[in-house]
mmCIF file of N, CA and C in Angstrom:
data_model
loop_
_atom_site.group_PDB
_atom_site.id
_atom_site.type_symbol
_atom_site.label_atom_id
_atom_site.label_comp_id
_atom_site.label_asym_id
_atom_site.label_seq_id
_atom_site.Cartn_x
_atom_site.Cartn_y
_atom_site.Cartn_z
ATOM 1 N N UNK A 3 -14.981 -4.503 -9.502
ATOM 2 C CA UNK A 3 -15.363 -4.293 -8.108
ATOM 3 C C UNK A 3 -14.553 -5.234 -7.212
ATOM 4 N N UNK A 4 -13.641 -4.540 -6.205
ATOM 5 C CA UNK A 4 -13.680 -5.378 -5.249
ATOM 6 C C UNK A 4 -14.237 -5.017 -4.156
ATOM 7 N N UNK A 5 -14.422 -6.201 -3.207
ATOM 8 C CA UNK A 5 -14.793 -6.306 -1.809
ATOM 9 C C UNK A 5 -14.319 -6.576 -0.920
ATOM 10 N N UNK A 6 -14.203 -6.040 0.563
ATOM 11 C CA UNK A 6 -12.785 -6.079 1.599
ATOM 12 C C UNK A 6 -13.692 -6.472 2.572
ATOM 13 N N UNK A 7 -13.251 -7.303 3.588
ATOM 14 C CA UNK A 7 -13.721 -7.878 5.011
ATOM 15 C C UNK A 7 -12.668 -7.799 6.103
ATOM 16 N N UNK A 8 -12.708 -7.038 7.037
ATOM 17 C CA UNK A 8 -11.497 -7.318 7.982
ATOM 18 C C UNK A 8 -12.602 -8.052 9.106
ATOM 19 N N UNK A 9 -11.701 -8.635 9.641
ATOM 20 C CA UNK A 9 -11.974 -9.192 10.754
ATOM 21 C C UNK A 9 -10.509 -9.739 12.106
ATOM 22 N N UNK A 10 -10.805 -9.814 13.479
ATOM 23 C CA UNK A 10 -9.795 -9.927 13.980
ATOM 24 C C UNK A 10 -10.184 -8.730 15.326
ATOM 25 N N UNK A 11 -10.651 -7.878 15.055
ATOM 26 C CA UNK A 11 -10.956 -6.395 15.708
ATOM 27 C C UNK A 11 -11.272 -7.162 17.389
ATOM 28 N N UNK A 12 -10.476 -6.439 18.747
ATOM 29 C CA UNK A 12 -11.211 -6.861 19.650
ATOM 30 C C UNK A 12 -10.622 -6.063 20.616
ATOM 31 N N UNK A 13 -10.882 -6.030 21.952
ATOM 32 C CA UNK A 13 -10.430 -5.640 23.277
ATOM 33 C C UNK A 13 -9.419 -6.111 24.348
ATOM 34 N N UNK A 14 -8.211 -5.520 23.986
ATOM 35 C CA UNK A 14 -7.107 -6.018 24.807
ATOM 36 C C UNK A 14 -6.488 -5.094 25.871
ATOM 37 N N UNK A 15 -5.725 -5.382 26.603
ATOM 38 C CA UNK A 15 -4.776 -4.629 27.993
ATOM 39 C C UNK A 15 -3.990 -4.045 26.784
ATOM 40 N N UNK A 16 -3.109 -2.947 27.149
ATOM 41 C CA UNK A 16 -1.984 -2.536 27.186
ATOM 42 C C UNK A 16 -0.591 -3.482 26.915
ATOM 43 N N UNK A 17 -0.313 -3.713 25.952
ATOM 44 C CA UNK A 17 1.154 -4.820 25.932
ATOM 45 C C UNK A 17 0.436 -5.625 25.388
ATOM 46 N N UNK A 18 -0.700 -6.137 24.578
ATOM 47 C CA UNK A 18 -1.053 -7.221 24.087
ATOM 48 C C UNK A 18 -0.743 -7.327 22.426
ATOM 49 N N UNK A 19 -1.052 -7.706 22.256
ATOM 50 C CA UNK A 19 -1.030 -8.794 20.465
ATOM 51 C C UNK A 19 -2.892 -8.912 20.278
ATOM 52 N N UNK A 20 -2.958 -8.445 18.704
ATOM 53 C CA UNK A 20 -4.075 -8.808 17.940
ATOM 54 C C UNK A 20 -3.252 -8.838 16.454
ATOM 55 N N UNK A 21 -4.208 -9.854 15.510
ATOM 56 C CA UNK A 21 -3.484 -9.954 14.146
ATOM 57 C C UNK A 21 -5.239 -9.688 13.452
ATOM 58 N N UNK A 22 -5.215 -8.388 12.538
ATOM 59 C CA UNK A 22 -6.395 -8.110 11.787
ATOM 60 C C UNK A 22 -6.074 -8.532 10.528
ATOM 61 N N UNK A 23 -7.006 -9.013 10.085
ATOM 62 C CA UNK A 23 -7.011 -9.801 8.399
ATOM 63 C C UNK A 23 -8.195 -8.884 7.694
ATOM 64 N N UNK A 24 -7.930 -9.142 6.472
ATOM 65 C CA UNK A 24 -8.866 -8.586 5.741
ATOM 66 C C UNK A 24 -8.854 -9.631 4.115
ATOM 67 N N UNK A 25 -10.099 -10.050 4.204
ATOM 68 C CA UNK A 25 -10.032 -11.052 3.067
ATOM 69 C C UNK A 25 -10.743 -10.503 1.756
ATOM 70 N N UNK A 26 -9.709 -10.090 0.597
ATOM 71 C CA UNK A 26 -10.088 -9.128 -0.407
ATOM 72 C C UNK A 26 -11.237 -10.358 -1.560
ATOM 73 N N UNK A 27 -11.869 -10.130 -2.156
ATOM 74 C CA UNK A 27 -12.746 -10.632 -3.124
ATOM 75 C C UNK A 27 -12.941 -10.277 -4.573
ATOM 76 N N UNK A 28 -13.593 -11.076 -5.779
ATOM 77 C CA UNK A 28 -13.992 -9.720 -7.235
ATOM 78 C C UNK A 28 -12.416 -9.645 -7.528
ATOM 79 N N UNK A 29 -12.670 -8.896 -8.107
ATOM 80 C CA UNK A 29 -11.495 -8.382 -9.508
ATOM 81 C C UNK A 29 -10.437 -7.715 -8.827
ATOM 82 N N UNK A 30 -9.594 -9.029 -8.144
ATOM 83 C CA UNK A 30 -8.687 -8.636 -7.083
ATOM 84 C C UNK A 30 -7.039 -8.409 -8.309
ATOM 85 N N UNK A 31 -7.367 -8.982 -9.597
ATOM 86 C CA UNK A 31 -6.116 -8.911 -9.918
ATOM 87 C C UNK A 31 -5.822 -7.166 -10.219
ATOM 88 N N UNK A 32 -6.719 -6.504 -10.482
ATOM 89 C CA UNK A 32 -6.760 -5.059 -10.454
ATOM 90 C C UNK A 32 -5.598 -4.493 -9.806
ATOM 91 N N UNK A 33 -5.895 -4.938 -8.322
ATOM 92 C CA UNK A 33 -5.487 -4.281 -7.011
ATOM 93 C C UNK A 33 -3.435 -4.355 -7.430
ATOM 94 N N UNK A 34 -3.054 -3.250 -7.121
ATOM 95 C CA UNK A 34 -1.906 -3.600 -6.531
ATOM 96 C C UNK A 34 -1.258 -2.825 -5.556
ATOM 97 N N UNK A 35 -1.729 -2.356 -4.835
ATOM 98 C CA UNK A 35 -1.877 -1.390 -3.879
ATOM 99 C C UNK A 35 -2.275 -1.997 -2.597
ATOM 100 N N UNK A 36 -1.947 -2.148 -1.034
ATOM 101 C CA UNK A 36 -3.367 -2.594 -0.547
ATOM 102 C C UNK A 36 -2.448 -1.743 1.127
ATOM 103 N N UNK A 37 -3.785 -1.087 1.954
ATOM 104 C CA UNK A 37 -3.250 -0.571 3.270
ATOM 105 C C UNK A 37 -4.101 -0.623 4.369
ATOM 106 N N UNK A 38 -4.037 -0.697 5.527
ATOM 107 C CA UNK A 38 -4.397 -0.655 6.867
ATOM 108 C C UNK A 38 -4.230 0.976 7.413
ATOM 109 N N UNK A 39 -5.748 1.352 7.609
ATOM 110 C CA UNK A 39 -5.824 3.396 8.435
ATOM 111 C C UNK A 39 -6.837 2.961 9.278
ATOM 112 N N UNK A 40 -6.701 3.812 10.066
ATOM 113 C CA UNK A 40 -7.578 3.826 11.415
ATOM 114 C C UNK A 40 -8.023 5.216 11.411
ATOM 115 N N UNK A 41 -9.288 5.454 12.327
ATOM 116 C CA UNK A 41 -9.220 6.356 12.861
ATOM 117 C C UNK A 41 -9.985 6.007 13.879
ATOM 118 N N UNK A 42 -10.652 7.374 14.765
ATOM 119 C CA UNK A 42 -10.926 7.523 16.266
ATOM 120 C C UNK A 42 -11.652 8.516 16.828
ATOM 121 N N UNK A 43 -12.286 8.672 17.150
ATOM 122 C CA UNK A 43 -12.858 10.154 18.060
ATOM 123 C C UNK A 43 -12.118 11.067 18.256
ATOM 124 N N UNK A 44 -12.031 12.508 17.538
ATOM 125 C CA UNK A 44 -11.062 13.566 17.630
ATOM 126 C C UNK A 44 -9.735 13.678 16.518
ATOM 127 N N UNK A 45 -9.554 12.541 16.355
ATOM 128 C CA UNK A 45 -8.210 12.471 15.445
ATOM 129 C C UNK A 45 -8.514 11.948 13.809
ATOM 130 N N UNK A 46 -7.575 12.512 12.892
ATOM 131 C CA UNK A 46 -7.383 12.266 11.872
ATOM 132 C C UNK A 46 -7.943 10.861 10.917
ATOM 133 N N UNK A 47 -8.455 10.412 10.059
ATOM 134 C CA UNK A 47 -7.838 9.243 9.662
ATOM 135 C C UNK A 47 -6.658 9.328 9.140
ATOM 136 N N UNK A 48 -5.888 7.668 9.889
ATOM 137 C CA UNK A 48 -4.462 7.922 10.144
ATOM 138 C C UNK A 48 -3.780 6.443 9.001
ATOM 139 N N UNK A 49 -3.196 6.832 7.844
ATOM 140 C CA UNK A 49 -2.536 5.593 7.319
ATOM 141 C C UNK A 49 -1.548 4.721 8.501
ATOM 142 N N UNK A 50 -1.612 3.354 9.050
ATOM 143 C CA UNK A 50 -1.108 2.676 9.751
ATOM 144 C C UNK A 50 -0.050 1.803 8.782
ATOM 145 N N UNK A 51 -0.244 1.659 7.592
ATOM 146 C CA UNK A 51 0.519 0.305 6.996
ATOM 147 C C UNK A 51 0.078 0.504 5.490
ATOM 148 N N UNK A 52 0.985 -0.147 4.785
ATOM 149 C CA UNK A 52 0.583 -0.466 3.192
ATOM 150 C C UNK A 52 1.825 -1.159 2.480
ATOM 151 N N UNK A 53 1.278 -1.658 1.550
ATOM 152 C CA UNK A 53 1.835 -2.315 0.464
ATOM 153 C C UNK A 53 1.740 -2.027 -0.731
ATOM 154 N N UNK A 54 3.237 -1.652 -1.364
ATOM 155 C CA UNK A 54 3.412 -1.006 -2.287
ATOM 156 C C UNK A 54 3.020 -2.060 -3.451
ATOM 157 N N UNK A 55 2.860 -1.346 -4.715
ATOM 158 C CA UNK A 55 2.978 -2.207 -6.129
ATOM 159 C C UNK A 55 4.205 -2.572 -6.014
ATOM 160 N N UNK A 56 4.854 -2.554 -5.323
ATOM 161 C CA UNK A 56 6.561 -3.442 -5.605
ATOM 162 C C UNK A 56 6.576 -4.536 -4.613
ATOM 163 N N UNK A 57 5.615 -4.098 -3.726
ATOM 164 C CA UNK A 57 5.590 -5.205 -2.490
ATOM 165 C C UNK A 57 6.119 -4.406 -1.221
ATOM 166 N N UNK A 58 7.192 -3.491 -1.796
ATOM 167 C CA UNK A 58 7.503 -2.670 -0.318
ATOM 168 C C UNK A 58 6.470 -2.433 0.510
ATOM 169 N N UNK A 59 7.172 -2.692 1.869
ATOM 170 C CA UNK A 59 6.115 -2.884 3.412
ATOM 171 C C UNK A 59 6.179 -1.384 3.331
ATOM 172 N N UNK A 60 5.330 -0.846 4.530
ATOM 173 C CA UNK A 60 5.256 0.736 4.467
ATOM 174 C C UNK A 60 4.898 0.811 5.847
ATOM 175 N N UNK A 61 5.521 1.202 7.072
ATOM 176 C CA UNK A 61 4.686 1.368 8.242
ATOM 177 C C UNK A 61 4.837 3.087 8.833
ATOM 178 N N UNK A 62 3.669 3.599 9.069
ATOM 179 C CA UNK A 62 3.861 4.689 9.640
ATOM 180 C C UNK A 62 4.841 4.970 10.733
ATOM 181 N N UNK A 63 5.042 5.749 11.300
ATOM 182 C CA UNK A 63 6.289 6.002 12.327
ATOM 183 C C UNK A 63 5.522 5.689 13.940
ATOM 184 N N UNK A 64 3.994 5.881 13.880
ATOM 185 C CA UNK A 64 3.604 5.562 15.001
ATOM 186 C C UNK A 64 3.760 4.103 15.151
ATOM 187 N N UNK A 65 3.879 3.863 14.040
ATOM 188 C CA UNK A 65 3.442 1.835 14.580
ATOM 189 C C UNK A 65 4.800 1.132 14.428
ATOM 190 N N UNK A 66 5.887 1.761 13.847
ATOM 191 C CA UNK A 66 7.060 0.931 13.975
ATOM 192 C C UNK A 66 7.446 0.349 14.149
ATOM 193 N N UNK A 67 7.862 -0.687 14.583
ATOM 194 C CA UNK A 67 8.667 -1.839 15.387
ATOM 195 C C UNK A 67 7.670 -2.905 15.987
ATOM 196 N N UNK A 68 6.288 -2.405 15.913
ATOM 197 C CA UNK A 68 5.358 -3.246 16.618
ATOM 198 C C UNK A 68 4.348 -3.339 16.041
ATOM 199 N N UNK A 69 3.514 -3.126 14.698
ATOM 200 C CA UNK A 69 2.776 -3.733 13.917
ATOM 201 C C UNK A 69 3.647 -3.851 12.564
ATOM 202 N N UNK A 70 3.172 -4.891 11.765
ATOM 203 C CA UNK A 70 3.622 -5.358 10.677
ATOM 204 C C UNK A 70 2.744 -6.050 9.767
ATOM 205 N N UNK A 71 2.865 -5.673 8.632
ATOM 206 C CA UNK A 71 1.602 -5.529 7.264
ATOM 207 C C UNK A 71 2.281 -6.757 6.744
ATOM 208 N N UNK A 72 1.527 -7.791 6.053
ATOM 209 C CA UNK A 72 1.800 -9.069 5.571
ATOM 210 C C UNK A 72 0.705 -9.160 4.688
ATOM 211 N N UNK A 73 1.133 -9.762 3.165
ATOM 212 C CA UNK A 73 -0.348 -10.222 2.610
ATOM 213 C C UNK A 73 0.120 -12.331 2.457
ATOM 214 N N UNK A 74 -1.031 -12.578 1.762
ATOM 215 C CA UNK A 74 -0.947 -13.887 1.845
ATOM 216 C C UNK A 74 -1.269 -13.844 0.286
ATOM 217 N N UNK A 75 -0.359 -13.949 -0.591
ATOM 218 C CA UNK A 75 -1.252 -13.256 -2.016
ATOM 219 C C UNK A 75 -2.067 -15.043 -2.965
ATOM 220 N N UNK A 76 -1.650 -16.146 -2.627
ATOM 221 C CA UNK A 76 -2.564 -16.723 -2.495
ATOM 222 C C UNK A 76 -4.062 -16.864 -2.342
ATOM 223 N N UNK A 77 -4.079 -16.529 -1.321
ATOM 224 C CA UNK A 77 -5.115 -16.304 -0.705
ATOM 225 C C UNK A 77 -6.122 -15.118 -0.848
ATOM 226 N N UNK A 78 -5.247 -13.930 -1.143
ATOM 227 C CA UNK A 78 -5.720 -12.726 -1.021
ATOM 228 C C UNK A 78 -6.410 -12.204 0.335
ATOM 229 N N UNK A 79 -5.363 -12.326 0.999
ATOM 230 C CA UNK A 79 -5.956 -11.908 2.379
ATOM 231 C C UNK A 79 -4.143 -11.298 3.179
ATOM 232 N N UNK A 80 -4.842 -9.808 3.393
ATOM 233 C CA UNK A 80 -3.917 -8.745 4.103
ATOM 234 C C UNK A 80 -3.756 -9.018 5.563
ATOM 235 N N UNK A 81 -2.779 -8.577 6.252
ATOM 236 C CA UNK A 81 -3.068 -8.928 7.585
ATOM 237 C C UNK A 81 -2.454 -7.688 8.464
ATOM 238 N N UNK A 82 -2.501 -7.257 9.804
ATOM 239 C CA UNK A 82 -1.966 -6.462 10.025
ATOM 240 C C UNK A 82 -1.149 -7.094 11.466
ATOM 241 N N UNK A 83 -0.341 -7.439 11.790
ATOM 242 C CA UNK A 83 -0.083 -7.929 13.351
ATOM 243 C C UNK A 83 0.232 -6.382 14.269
ATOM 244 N N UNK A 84 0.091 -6.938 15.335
ATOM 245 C CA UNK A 84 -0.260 -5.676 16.283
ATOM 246 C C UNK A 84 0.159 -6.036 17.608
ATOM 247 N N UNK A 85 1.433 -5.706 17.912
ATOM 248 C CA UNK A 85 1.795 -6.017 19.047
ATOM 249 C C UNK A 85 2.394 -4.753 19.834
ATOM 250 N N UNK A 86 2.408 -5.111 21.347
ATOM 251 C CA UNK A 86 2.678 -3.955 22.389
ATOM 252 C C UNK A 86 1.958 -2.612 21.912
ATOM 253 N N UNK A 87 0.531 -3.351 22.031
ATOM 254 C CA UNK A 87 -0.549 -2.142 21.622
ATOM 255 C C UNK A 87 -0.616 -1.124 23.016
ATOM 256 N N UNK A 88 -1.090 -0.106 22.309
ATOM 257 C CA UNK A 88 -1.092 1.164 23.474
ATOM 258 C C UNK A 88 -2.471 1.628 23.348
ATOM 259 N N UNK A 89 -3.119 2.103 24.720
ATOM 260 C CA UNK A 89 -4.286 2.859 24.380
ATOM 261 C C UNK A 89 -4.677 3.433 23.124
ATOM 262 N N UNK A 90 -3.383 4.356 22.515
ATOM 263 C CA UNK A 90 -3.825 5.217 21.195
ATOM 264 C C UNK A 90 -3.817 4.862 20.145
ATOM 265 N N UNK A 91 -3.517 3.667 20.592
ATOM 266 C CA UNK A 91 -4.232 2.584 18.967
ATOM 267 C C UNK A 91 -5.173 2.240 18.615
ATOM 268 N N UNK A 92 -5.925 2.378 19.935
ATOM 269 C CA UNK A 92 -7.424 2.525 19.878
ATOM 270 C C UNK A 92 -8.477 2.743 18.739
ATOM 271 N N UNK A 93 -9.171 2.616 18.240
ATOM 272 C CA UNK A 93 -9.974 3.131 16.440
ATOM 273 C C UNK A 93 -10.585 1.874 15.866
ATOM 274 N N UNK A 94 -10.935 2.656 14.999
ATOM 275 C CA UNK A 94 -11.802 1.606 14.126
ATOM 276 C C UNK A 94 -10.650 1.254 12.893
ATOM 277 N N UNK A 95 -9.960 0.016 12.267
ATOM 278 C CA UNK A 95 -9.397 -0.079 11.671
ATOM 279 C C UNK A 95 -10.023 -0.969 10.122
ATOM 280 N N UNK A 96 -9.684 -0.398 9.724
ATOM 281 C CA UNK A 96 -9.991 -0.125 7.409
ATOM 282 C C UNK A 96 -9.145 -0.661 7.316
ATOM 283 N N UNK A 97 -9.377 -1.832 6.111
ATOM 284 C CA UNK A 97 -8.551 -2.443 4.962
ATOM 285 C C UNK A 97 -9.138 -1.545 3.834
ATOM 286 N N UNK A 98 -7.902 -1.050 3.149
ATOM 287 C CA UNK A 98 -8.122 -0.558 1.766
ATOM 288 C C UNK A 98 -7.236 -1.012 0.787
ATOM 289 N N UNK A 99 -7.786 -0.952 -0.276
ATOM 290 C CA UNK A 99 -7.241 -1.321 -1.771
ATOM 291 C C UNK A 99 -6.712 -0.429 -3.066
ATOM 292 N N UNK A 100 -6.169 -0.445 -3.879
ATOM 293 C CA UNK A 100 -5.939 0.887 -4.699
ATOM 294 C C UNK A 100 -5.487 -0.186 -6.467
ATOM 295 N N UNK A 101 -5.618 0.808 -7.138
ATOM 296 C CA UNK A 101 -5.329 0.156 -8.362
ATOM 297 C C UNK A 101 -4.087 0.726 -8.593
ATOM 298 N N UNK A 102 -3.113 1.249 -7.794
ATOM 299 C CA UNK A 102 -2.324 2.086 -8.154
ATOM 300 C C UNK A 102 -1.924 2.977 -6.889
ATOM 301 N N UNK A 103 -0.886 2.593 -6.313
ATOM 302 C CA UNK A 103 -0.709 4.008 -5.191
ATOM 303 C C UNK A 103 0.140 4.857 -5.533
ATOM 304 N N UNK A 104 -0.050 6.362 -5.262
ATOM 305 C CA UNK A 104 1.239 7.050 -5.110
ATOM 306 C C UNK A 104 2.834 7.120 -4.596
ATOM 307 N N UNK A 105 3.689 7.563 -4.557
ATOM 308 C CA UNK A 105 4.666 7.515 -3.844
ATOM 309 C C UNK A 105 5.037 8.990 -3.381
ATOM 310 N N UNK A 106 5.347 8.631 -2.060
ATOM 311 C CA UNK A 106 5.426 10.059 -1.236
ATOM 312 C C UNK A 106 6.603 9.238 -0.135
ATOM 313 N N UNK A 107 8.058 10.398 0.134
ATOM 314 C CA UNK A 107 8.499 9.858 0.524
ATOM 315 C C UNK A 107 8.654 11.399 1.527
ATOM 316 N N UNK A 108 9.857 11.117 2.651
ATOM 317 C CA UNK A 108 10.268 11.712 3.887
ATOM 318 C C UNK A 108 11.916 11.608 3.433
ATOM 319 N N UNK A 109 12.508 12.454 3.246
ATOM 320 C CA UNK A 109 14.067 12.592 3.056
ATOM 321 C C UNK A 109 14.790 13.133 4.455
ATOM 322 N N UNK A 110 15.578 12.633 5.197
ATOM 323 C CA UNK A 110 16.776 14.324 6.121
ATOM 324 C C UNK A 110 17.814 12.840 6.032
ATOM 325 N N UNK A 111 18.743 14.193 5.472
ATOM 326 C CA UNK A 111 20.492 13.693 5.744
ATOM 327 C C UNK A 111 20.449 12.539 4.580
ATOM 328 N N UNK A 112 19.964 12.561 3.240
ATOM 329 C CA UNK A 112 20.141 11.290 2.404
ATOM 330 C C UNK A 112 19.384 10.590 2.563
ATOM 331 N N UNK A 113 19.146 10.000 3.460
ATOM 332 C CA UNK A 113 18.227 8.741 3.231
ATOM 333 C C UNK A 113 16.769 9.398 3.467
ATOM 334 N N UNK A 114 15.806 8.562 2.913
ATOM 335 C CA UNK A 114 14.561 9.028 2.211
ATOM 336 C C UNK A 114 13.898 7.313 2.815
ATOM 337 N N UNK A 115 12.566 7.753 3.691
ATOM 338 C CA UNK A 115 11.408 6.661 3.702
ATOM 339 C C UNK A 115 10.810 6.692 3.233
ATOM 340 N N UNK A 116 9.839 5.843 2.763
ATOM 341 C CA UNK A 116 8.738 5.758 1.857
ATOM 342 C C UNK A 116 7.257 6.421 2.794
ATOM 343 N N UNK A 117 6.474 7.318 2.596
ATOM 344 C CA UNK A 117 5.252 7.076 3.253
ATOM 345 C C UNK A 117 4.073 6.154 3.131
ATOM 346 N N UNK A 118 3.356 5.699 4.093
ATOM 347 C CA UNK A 118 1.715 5.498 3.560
ATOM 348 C C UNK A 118 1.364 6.256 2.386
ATOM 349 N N UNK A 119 0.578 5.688 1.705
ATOM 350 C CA UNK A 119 0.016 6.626 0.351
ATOM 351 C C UNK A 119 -1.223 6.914 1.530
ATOM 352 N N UNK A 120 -1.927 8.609 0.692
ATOM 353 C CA UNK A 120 -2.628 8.748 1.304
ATOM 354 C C UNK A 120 -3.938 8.603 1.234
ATOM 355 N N UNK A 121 -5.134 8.562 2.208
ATOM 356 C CA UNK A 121 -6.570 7.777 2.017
ATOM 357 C C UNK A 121 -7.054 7.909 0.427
ATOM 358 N N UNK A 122 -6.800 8.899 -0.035
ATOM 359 C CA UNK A 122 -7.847 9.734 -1.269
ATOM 360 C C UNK A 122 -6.739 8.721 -2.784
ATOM 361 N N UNK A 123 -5.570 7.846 -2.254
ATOM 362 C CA UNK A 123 -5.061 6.833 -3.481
ATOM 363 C C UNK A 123 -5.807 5.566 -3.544
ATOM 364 N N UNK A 124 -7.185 5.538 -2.499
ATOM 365 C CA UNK A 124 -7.305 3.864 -2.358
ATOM 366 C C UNK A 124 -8.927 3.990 -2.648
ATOM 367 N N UNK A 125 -9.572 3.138 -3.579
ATOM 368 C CA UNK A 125 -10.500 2.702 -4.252
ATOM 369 C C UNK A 125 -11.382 1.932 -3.661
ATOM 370 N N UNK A 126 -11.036 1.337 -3.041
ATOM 371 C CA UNK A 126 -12.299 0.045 -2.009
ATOM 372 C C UNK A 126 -11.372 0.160 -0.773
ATOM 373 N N UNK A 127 -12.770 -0.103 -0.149
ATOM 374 C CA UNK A 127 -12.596 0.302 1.302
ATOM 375 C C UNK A 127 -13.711 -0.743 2.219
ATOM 376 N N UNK A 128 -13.112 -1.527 3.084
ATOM 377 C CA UNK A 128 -13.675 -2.577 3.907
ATOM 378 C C UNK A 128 -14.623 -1.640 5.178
ATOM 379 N N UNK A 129 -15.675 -2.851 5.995
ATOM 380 C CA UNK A 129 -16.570 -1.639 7.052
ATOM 381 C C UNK A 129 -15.659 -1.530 8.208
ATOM 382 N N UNK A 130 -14.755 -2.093 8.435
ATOM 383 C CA UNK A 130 -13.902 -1.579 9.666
ATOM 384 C C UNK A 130 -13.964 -2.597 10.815
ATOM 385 N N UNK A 131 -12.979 -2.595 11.416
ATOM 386 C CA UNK A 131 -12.821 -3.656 12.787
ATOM 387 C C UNK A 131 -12.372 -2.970 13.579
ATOM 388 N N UNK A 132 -13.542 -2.974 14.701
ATOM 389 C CA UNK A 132 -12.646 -2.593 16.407
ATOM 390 C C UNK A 132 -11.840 -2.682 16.613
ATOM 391 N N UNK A 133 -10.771 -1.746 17.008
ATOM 392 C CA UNK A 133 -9.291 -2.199 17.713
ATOM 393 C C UNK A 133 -9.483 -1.014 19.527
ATOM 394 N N UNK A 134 -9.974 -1.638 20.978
ATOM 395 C CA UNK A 134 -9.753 -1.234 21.816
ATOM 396 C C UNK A 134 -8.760 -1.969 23.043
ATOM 397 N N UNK A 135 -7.559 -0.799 23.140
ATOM 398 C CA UNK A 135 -6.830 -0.724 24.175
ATOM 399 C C UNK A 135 -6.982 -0.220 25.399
ATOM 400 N N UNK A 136 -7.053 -1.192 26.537
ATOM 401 C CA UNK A 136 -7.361 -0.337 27.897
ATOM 402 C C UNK A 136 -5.853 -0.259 28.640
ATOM 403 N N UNK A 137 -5.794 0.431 28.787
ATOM 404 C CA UNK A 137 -4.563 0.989 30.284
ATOM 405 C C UNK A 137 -4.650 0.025 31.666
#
């Protein structure tokens, strides 16, 4: 069993910075998998971030350039930084864990990205932290 805690979740402007943590617990050597999804009123749950069993970072295409997935493996604690947030980042944001993720990638013209694995690869699942953006 493991157990996930995020914390960090709060209410910012438009253009701000939040850094969400999630401090994993239990039979963490299991894990080698670990990701950040959100979701929201109306929309999908959406993979935001993950970390591969190789360590490869993984960021969705919405969050690009401006959040970034970090673990502290010490510690065992994930983090997500979150900068030049936009309203539609808005959601409740999940730390999840996996004993194992898939690989799913995106190919055009040769080169190939890695995706988020998707929700139904991850095994423990934290209660979620507020993330609201106002305009």
């Amino acid at each position: 069993q493991v157990d996930l805690v995020e914390s960090g979740g709060d209410s910012v402007e438009a253009g701000g910075s939040l850094r969400l943590s999630c401090a994993a617990s239990g039979y963490t050597n299991s894990i080698l998998c670990m990701g950040w999804f959100r979701t929201s009123p109306g929309r999908e749950r959406e993979g935001v971030a993950a970390i591969a069993d190789t360590g490869k970072l993984i960021h969705a295409d919405s969050v690009q350039g401006r959040f970034t997935i970090s673990k502290d493996y010490a510690k065992n604690i994930l983090y997500l930084q979150m900068n030049d947030l936009k309203p539609e980042d808005t959601g409740n944001y999940y730390c999840a864990a996996a004993r194992l993720c898939s690989v799913q990638t995106r190919c055009s013209g040769g080169d190939c990205v890695r995706l988020v694995p998707p929700s139904s690869d991850f095994d423990y699942w934290g209660q979620g932290t507020q993330v609201t953006v106002s305009s």
